[in-house]
Short mmCIF file of C-alpha atoms in Angstrom, two decimals:
data_model
loop_
_atom_site.label_atom_id
_atom_site.label_comp_id
_atom_site.label_asym_id
_atom_site.label_seq_id
_atom_site.Cartn_x
_atom_site.Cartn_y
_atom_site.Cartn_z
CA MET A 1 224.53 101.00 245.65
CA SER A 2 226.22 103.69 247.74
CA ASP A 3 227.74 106.77 246.14
CA ARG A 4 231.19 105.51 247.13
CA GLU A 5 230.59 102.12 245.55
CA ALA A 6 229.34 103.78 242.37
CA LEU A 7 232.56 105.81 242.27
CA ARG A 8 234.62 102.63 242.64
CA VAL A 9 232.72 100.92 239.85
CA GLU A 10 233.16 103.85 237.46
CA PHE A 11 236.85 104.15 238.30
CA LEU A 12 237.47 100.48 237.55
CA LYS A 13 235.52 100.69 234.30
CA ALA A 14 237.53 103.73 233.19
CA ALA A 15 240.74 101.82 233.95
CA GLY A 16 239.59 98.89 231.83
CA LEU A 17 239.09 96.71 234.89
CA GLY A 18 235.31 96.63 235.03
CA GLU A 19 235.20 92.83 234.64
CA ALA A 20 237.56 92.13 237.54
CA VAL A 21 236.29 89.95 240.39
CA ARG A 22 236.56 91.99 243.59
CA ASP A 23 237.47 90.41 246.94
CA PRO A 24 237.66 92.75 249.97
CA LEU A 25 240.63 92.29 252.30
CA PRO A 26 240.35 92.44 256.10
CA GLY A 27 240.58 95.96 257.51
CA ASP A 28 243.19 97.37 259.88
CA ALA A 29 243.29 100.36 262.24
CA SER A 30 243.16 102.88 259.38
CA THR A 31 240.38 104.37 257.26
CA ARG A 32 241.68 102.70 254.09
CA ARG A 33 240.16 99.63 252.52
CA TYR A 34 241.65 97.23 249.99
CA GLU A 35 240.23 94.79 247.47
CA ARG A 36 242.04 92.16 245.45
CA LEU A 37 241.04 92.34 241.81
CA THR A 38 241.20 89.16 239.74
CA LEU A 39 241.14 89.77 236.00
CA PRO A 40 239.61 87.33 233.50
CA GLY A 41 243.06 86.01 232.56
CA GLY A 42 243.94 85.32 236.21
CA ARG A 43 246.20 88.31 236.86
CA THR A 44 245.58 90.01 240.20
CA LEU A 45 245.84 93.66 241.22
CA MET A 46 244.97 95.65 244.36
CA LEU A 47 242.35 98.38 244.66
CA MET A 48 243.25 100.97 247.30
CA ASP A 49 240.27 103.01 248.51
CA GLN A 50 240.87 106.02 250.73
CA ALA A 51 238.08 108.58 250.72
CA PRO A 52 239.81 111.99 250.98
CA ALA A 53 237.15 113.35 253.36
CA ALA A 54 237.47 110.43 255.80
CA GLU A 55 240.19 112.13 257.86
CA SER A 56 241.29 115.58 259.00
CA LEU A 57 243.65 117.57 256.81
CA PRO A 58 247.32 116.65 256.47
CA ALA A 59 249.85 119.22 257.65
CA ASP A 60 250.79 122.12 255.44
CA ARG A 61 254.51 122.90 255.45
CA SER A 62 253.82 126.53 256.44
CA TRP A 63 251.61 125.83 259.46
CA SER A 64 252.85 126.75 262.93
CA PRO A 65 252.66 124.20 265.78
CA GLU A 66 249.60 126.06 267.09
CA ARG A 67 247.88 125.89 263.70
CA ARG A 68 248.68 122.19 263.43
CA LYS A 69 247.15 121.50 266.83
CA ALA A 70 244.04 123.42 265.81
CA GLU A 71 243.71 121.48 262.55
CA GLY A 72 243.80 118.02 264.17
CA TRP A 73 245.88 114.93 264.71
CA ASN A 74 247.02 114.40 261.12
CA ALA A 75 248.53 117.87 261.08
CA VAL A 76 250.18 117.45 264.50
CA ALA A 77 251.74 114.10 263.63
CA ARG A 78 252.44 115.00 260.01
CA LEU A 79 250.38 112.11 258.69
CA SER A 80 249.27 112.11 255.07
CA ALA A 81 245.57 111.57 255.89
CA GLY A 82 245.83 108.58 253.56
CA ARG A 83 246.24 110.75 250.48
CA ILE A 84 246.79 108.78 247.30
CA GLU A 85 249.24 111.44 246.10
CA ALA A 86 251.48 110.62 249.06
CA PHE A 87 251.44 106.89 248.40
CA ALA A 88 252.21 107.34 244.70
CA ALA A 89 255.03 109.82 245.32
CA VAL A 90 256.73 107.68 247.99
CA ALA A 91 256.34 104.60 245.77
CA ALA A 92 258.07 106.39 242.91
CA HIS A 93 260.99 107.41 245.15
CA LEU A 94 261.45 103.89 246.49
CA LYS A 95 261.32 102.36 243.03
CA ALA A 96 263.85 104.87 241.72
CA LEU A 97 266.28 103.57 244.37
CA GLY A 98 265.82 99.98 243.23
CA LEU A 99 263.59 99.12 246.19
CA SER A 100 260.28 97.32 245.84
CA ALA A 101 257.10 99.37 246.01
CA PRO A 102 253.93 98.54 244.06
CA GLU A 103 253.57 99.85 240.53
CA ILE A 104 250.70 102.32 240.17
CA VAL A 105 248.44 100.90 237.45
CA ALA A 106 245.65 103.50 237.61
CA VAL A 107 244.98 106.43 239.92
CA ASP A 108 242.36 109.07 240.66
CA ALA A 109 243.80 111.07 243.53
CA ALA A 110 240.81 113.41 243.83
CA ALA A 111 238.55 110.39 244.36
CA GLY A 112 241.03 108.64 246.65
CA LEU A 113 241.31 105.55 244.45
CA ALA A 114 244.25 103.67 242.97
CA VAL A 115 244.96 100.30 241.43
CA LEU A 116 248.29 98.82 242.45
CA GLU A 117 250.53 95.94 241.56
CA ASP A 118 249.64 92.97 243.78
CA PHE A 119 252.62 91.84 245.85
CA GLY A 120 250.67 88.82 247.15
CA ASP A 121 250.12 87.63 250.71
CA ALA A 122 253.61 86.52 251.76
CA LEU A 123 253.88 88.98 254.63
CA PHE A 124 257.10 88.47 256.56
CA ALA A 125 255.10 87.73 259.71
CA ARG A 126 253.01 85.04 257.99
CA VAL A 127 255.83 83.27 256.14
CA ILE A 128 257.91 83.17 259.33
CA GLU A 129 254.94 81.57 261.09
CA GLY A 130 254.94 79.07 258.24
CA GLY A 131 258.56 78.10 258.82
CA GLU A 132 260.56 80.56 256.70
CA PRO A 133 263.85 81.40 258.48
CA GLU A 134 263.45 84.89 259.95
CA GLU A 135 267.05 86.10 260.02
CA PRO A 136 267.55 86.36 256.21
CA LEU A 137 264.29 88.30 255.95
CA TYR A 138 265.25 90.74 258.69
CA LEU A 139 268.73 91.24 257.27
CA ALA A 140 267.22 91.94 253.84
CA ALA A 141 264.91 94.48 255.48
CA ILE A 142 267.97 96.10 257.05
CA GLU A 143 269.68 96.22 253.64
CA ALA A 144 266.65 97.99 252.20
CA LEU A 145 266.76 100.58 254.99
CA ALA A 146 270.49 101.13 254.56
CA LYS A 147 269.97 101.71 250.84
CA LEU A 148 267.18 104.18 251.59
CA HIS A 149 269.29 105.98 254.21
CA GLU A 150 272.30 106.28 251.94
CA ALA A 151 270.23 107.93 249.21
CA GLU A 152 269.60 111.64 248.82
CA THR A 153 266.40 112.62 250.61
CA PRO A 154 264.46 115.21 248.57
CA ASP A 155 262.08 117.75 250.09
CA ILE A 156 259.48 117.09 247.39
CA LEU A 157 258.61 113.67 246.02
CA THR A 158 256.97 113.26 242.61
CA GLY A 159 254.75 110.37 241.58
CA ALA A 160 251.92 109.33 239.28
CA ALA A 161 249.43 111.54 241.14
CA GLY A 162 251.64 114.63 241.45
CA ASP A 163 254.01 116.09 244.01
CA TRP A 164 254.04 115.45 247.75
CA PRO A 165 256.19 117.17 250.41
CA LEU A 166 258.42 115.05 252.60
CA LEU A 167 257.89 116.84 255.91
CA VAL A 168 260.19 116.61 258.91
CA TYR A 169 259.18 114.43 261.85
CA ASP A 170 259.79 117.39 264.12
CA GLU A 171 259.43 118.32 267.80
CA THR A 172 255.68 118.90 267.51
CA ALA A 173 255.09 115.49 265.92
CA LEU A 174 257.41 113.62 268.28
CA GLN A 175 256.06 115.20 271.47
CA GLY A 176 252.50 114.89 270.18
CA GLY A 177 253.06 111.17 269.73
CA ALA A 178 254.42 110.77 273.25
CA ASP A 179 251.49 112.74 274.65
CA LEU A 180 249.03 110.09 273.46
CA PHE A 181 250.21 108.05 276.43
CA VAL A 182 249.24 110.59 279.08
CA GLU A 183 246.02 111.41 277.24
CA TRP A 184 244.65 107.91 276.73
CA MET A 185 246.22 105.51 279.21
CA PRO A 186 244.25 106.94 282.19
CA LYS A 187 241.05 106.32 280.22
CA LEU A 188 242.01 102.65 279.91
CA ASP A 189 243.60 102.21 283.34
CA PRO A 190 241.58 103.93 286.12
CA GLY A 191 244.59 103.59 288.43
CA LEU A 192 246.48 106.22 286.43
CA SER A 193 245.96 109.94 286.89
CA PHE A 194 248.32 112.70 285.76
CA ASP A 195 247.88 116.22 287.19
CA ALA A 196 249.23 119.43 285.66
CA ALA A 197 252.59 119.09 287.40
CA ALA A 198 252.99 115.51 286.18
CA LEU A 199 252.17 116.58 282.63
CA ALA A 200 254.71 119.39 282.75
CA ASP A 201 257.35 116.97 284.04
CA TRP A 202 256.40 114.52 281.28
CA GLU A 203 257.15 117.03 278.55
CA ALA A 204 260.38 118.14 280.23
CA ALA A 205 261.54 114.53 280.61
CA TRP A 206 261.12 113.82 276.92
CA ALA A 207 262.55 117.15 275.73
CA PRO A 208 266.15 115.92 275.14
CA VAL A 209 264.94 112.85 273.24
CA VAL A 210 262.58 114.96 271.14
CA ALA A 211 265.30 117.50 270.37
CA ARG A 212 267.79 114.83 269.29
CA GLY A 213 265.16 113.07 267.21
CA ALA A 214 264.23 116.24 265.35
CA ALA A 215 267.86 117.34 264.89
CA GLY A 216 268.76 113.93 263.48
CA ALA A 217 265.91 113.84 260.94
CA THR A 218 268.05 113.23 257.85
CA VAL A 219 266.51 110.28 255.97
CA MET A 220 263.17 109.18 254.60
CA ALA A 221 261.36 107.00 257.12
CA HIS A 222 258.70 104.55 255.97
CA ARG A 223 257.20 105.09 259.44
CA ASP A 224 255.34 101.79 259.69
CA TYR A 225 258.17 99.41 258.87
CA HIS A 226 257.52 96.01 260.44
CA ALA A 227 256.85 92.39 259.58
CA GLU A 228 253.13 92.95 258.87
CA ASN A 229 253.94 95.58 256.22
CA LEU A 230 256.81 93.82 254.45
CA ILE A 231 256.13 91.18 251.80
CA LEU A 232 258.53 88.51 250.62
CA LEU A 233 259.02 88.80 246.85
CA ALA A 234 260.75 85.48 246.30
CA ASP A 235 261.57 86.20 242.66
CA ARG A 236 263.72 89.21 243.61
CA GLN A 237 267.09 89.43 245.31
CA GLY A 238 268.82 91.45 248.01
CA ALA A 239 267.03 94.53 249.26
CA ALA A 240 264.52 94.22 246.40
CA LEU A 241 263.00 91.03 247.85
CA VAL A 242 261.46 93.26 250.53
CA GLY A 243 258.09 94.38 249.18
CA MET A 244 257.02 97.57 250.95
CA ILE A 245 253.44 98.70 251.53
CA ASP A 246 251.64 101.25 253.77
CA PHE A 247 254.33 103.90 253.40
CA GLN A 248 252.02 106.85 252.64
CA ASP A 249 252.91 108.55 255.94
CA ALA A 250 256.62 108.73 255.14
CA VAL A 251 258.52 111.68 256.62
CA ARG A 252 262.08 112.92 256.96
CA ALA A 253 263.10 111.38 260.30
CA HIS A 254 265.95 110.06 262.39
CA PRO A 255 267.37 106.93 260.72
CA SER A 256 266.74 104.88 263.86
CA TRP A 257 262.97 105.24 263.51
CA ASP A 258 262.31 102.43 261.04
CA LEU A 259 264.93 100.27 262.70
CA HIS A 260 263.21 100.18 266.07
CA SER A 261 259.81 99.82 264.39
CA LEU A 262 261.16 96.66 262.74
CA LEU A 263 263.19 95.24 265.61
CA GLN A 264 260.98 96.20 268.58
CA ASP A 265 257.74 95.21 266.89
CA ALA A 266 254.40 95.65 268.63
CA ARG A 267 252.91 92.58 266.93
CA ARG A 268 255.55 89.87 267.16
CA ASP A 269 258.56 88.99 269.25
CA VAL A 270 261.94 89.62 267.64
CA PRO A 271 264.64 87.73 269.58
CA ALA A 272 267.20 89.98 271.27
CA ASP A 273 270.08 88.24 269.51
CA LEU A 274 268.42 88.82 266.14
CA GLU A 275 267.92 92.51 266.99
CA ALA A 276 271.63 92.73 267.85
CA ARG A 277 272.73 91.01 264.62
CA ALA A 278 270.40 93.19 262.56
CA LEU A 279 271.85 96.35 264.11
CA ASP A 280 275.38 95.03 263.51
CA HIS A 281 274.44 94.49 259.87
CA TYR A 282 273.11 98.03 259.59
CA PHE A 283 276.34 99.49 260.99
CA SER A 284 278.40 97.32 258.64
CA LEU A 285 276.48 98.80 255.71
CA ARG A 286 276.82 102.37 257.03
CA PRO A 287 280.27 102.42 258.66
CA GLN A 288 280.33 106.21 258.87
CA VAL A 289 277.56 106.19 261.50
CA ASP A 290 278.63 106.84 265.11
CA ARG A 291 277.38 103.66 266.75
CA VAL A 292 277.36 104.91 270.35
CA GLU A 293 275.42 108.08 269.56
CA PHE A 294 273.10 106.23 267.20
CA LEU A 295 272.20 103.59 269.78
CA ARG A 296 271.53 106.29 272.38
CA ASP A 297 269.01 107.86 269.99
CA TYR A 298 267.69 104.41 269.01
CA ALA A 299 266.79 103.63 272.64
CA GLY A 300 265.33 107.06 273.31
CA LEU A 301 263.17 107.22 270.19
CA ALA A 302 262.13 103.58 270.59
CA ALA A 303 260.95 104.37 274.12
CA LEU A 304 259.05 107.40 272.87
CA ASN A 305 257.50 105.36 270.08
CA GLU A 306 256.46 102.64 272.52
CA ALA A 307 254.77 105.20 274.76
CA ARG A 308 253.05 106.55 271.64
CA ILE A 309 251.88 103.10 270.57
CA LEU A 310 250.57 102.29 274.05
CA GLY A 311 248.53 105.48 273.83
CA ILE A 312 247.26 104.52 270.39
CA PHE A 313 246.28 101.05 271.58
CA ALA A 314 244.47 102.57 274.58
CA ARG A 315 242.60 104.88 272.21
CA LEU A 316 241.67 102.02 269.90
CA ILE A 317 240.33 100.02 272.85
CA VAL A 318 238.50 102.83 274.68
CA ARG A 319 237.28 105.08 271.89
CA ASP A 320 237.00 102.72 268.94
CA GLY A 321 235.84 99.56 270.70
CA LYS A 322 238.70 97.35 269.44
CA PRO A 323 239.69 95.23 272.46
CA ARG A 324 242.00 92.99 270.43
CA TYR A 325 244.73 95.62 270.72
CA ARG A 326 245.03 94.90 274.44
CA ALA A 327 246.88 91.69 273.55
CA PHE A 328 249.74 93.73 272.04
CA MET A 329 250.26 95.96 275.05
CA PRO A 330 252.41 93.65 277.24
CA ARG A 331 254.98 93.38 274.46
CA MET A 332 255.14 97.18 274.18
CA TRP A 333 255.53 97.50 277.94
CA ASP A 334 258.40 94.99 277.85
CA HIS A 335 260.18 97.04 275.19
CA LEU A 336 259.53 100.32 276.99
CA ASN A 337 260.64 99.03 280.37
CA ALA A 338 263.87 97.69 278.84
CA ASN A 339 264.62 100.93 277.01
CA LEU A 340 264.03 103.04 280.12
CA LYS A 341 267.13 101.39 281.62
CA LYS A 342 269.34 102.71 278.80
CA PRO A 343 271.67 105.73 279.11
CA GLY A 344 270.04 109.07 278.44
CA LEU A 345 266.60 108.06 279.70
CA GLU A 346 267.15 108.50 283.43
CA THR A 347 264.69 111.41 283.70
CA VAL A 348 262.00 109.58 281.73
CA ARG A 349 262.51 106.47 283.85
CA ALA A 350 262.17 108.55 287.03
CA TRP A 351 258.88 109.96 285.73
CA PHE A 352 257.49 106.48 285.15
CA ASP A 353 258.70 105.35 288.57
CA ARG A 354 256.81 108.25 290.19
CA HIS A 355 253.61 108.11 288.19
CA VAL A 356 253.06 104.62 286.73
CA PRO A 357 253.10 101.73 289.23
CA GLU A 358 254.62 98.39 288.23
CA SER A 359 251.13 96.84 288.23
CA SER A 360 250.18 99.12 285.34
CA ARG A 361 253.36 98.51 283.32
CA ARG A 362 252.62 95.12 281.84
#
């Protein structure tokens, strides 16, 4: 038995769950692992396992951009490094707003272990594949976001494992995300090569989008809000039927961030008419929002996010030996190419036209 397994066993015993049957769940692109726990009476729970030493440090609020770059990617991007404290604090905030996040049943933050309420397997993506109408689910997801965006956004969140800062998704994080494209795409596509001048132009092209994104960071963003991370809770109504998971990297961000993550999904096609109706629904719930300015930022930040995701997929393929992510790249290119035609992105589009041939943009 490994030391980590021994720690899991002792944690479950201390929580009174030592007799639970443990079934590991398939992994994803992160360093977390999950197990479904089935208790003798048939009740199920989830074990979240995130070894604190598995990743570089999360960002400290006081660190300069230079210090963040020196500390590693989690600090640059303002990721939580999977910390259990972050998950528990975000969960508490969501639940306080009447939204659906898992109850924390037991937690040992220092060990990186928690037992959570089990929301089941009815992921939006899976139930839609099974015939569930997608529009009501997406509109409910929009209602949940609108409720989150209308709420006060505190600087410090408090949960079962202590406090956690809600950091701003700032210029350093936004530009750092975009830069994954120019760092990793040439390693996947030998036809791409970006010299120092091209890299300088890249940063300059994105600068207005980055500035607007950071200036508009006014709400809590889930940051990974899409149909693979939302679970249908059929016994709940309205926004509460949207079960949220994987929100430990939440930040204070522009309100468009979770919207384009949901509606311009890397993993499944969302019809353009459904995207339009979902956005209409959002604006109907938040009538004070300037629609024209919002949609300008929506397109710009969506394009930046798509460049970021293409870089992440390239890294997963090249560095981590996960070729399955190549299948998602054409969809991201389609979204990016469409957004580059939107107002405000002329300079970014010109950069792509100069440096990325059409044959590489698919």
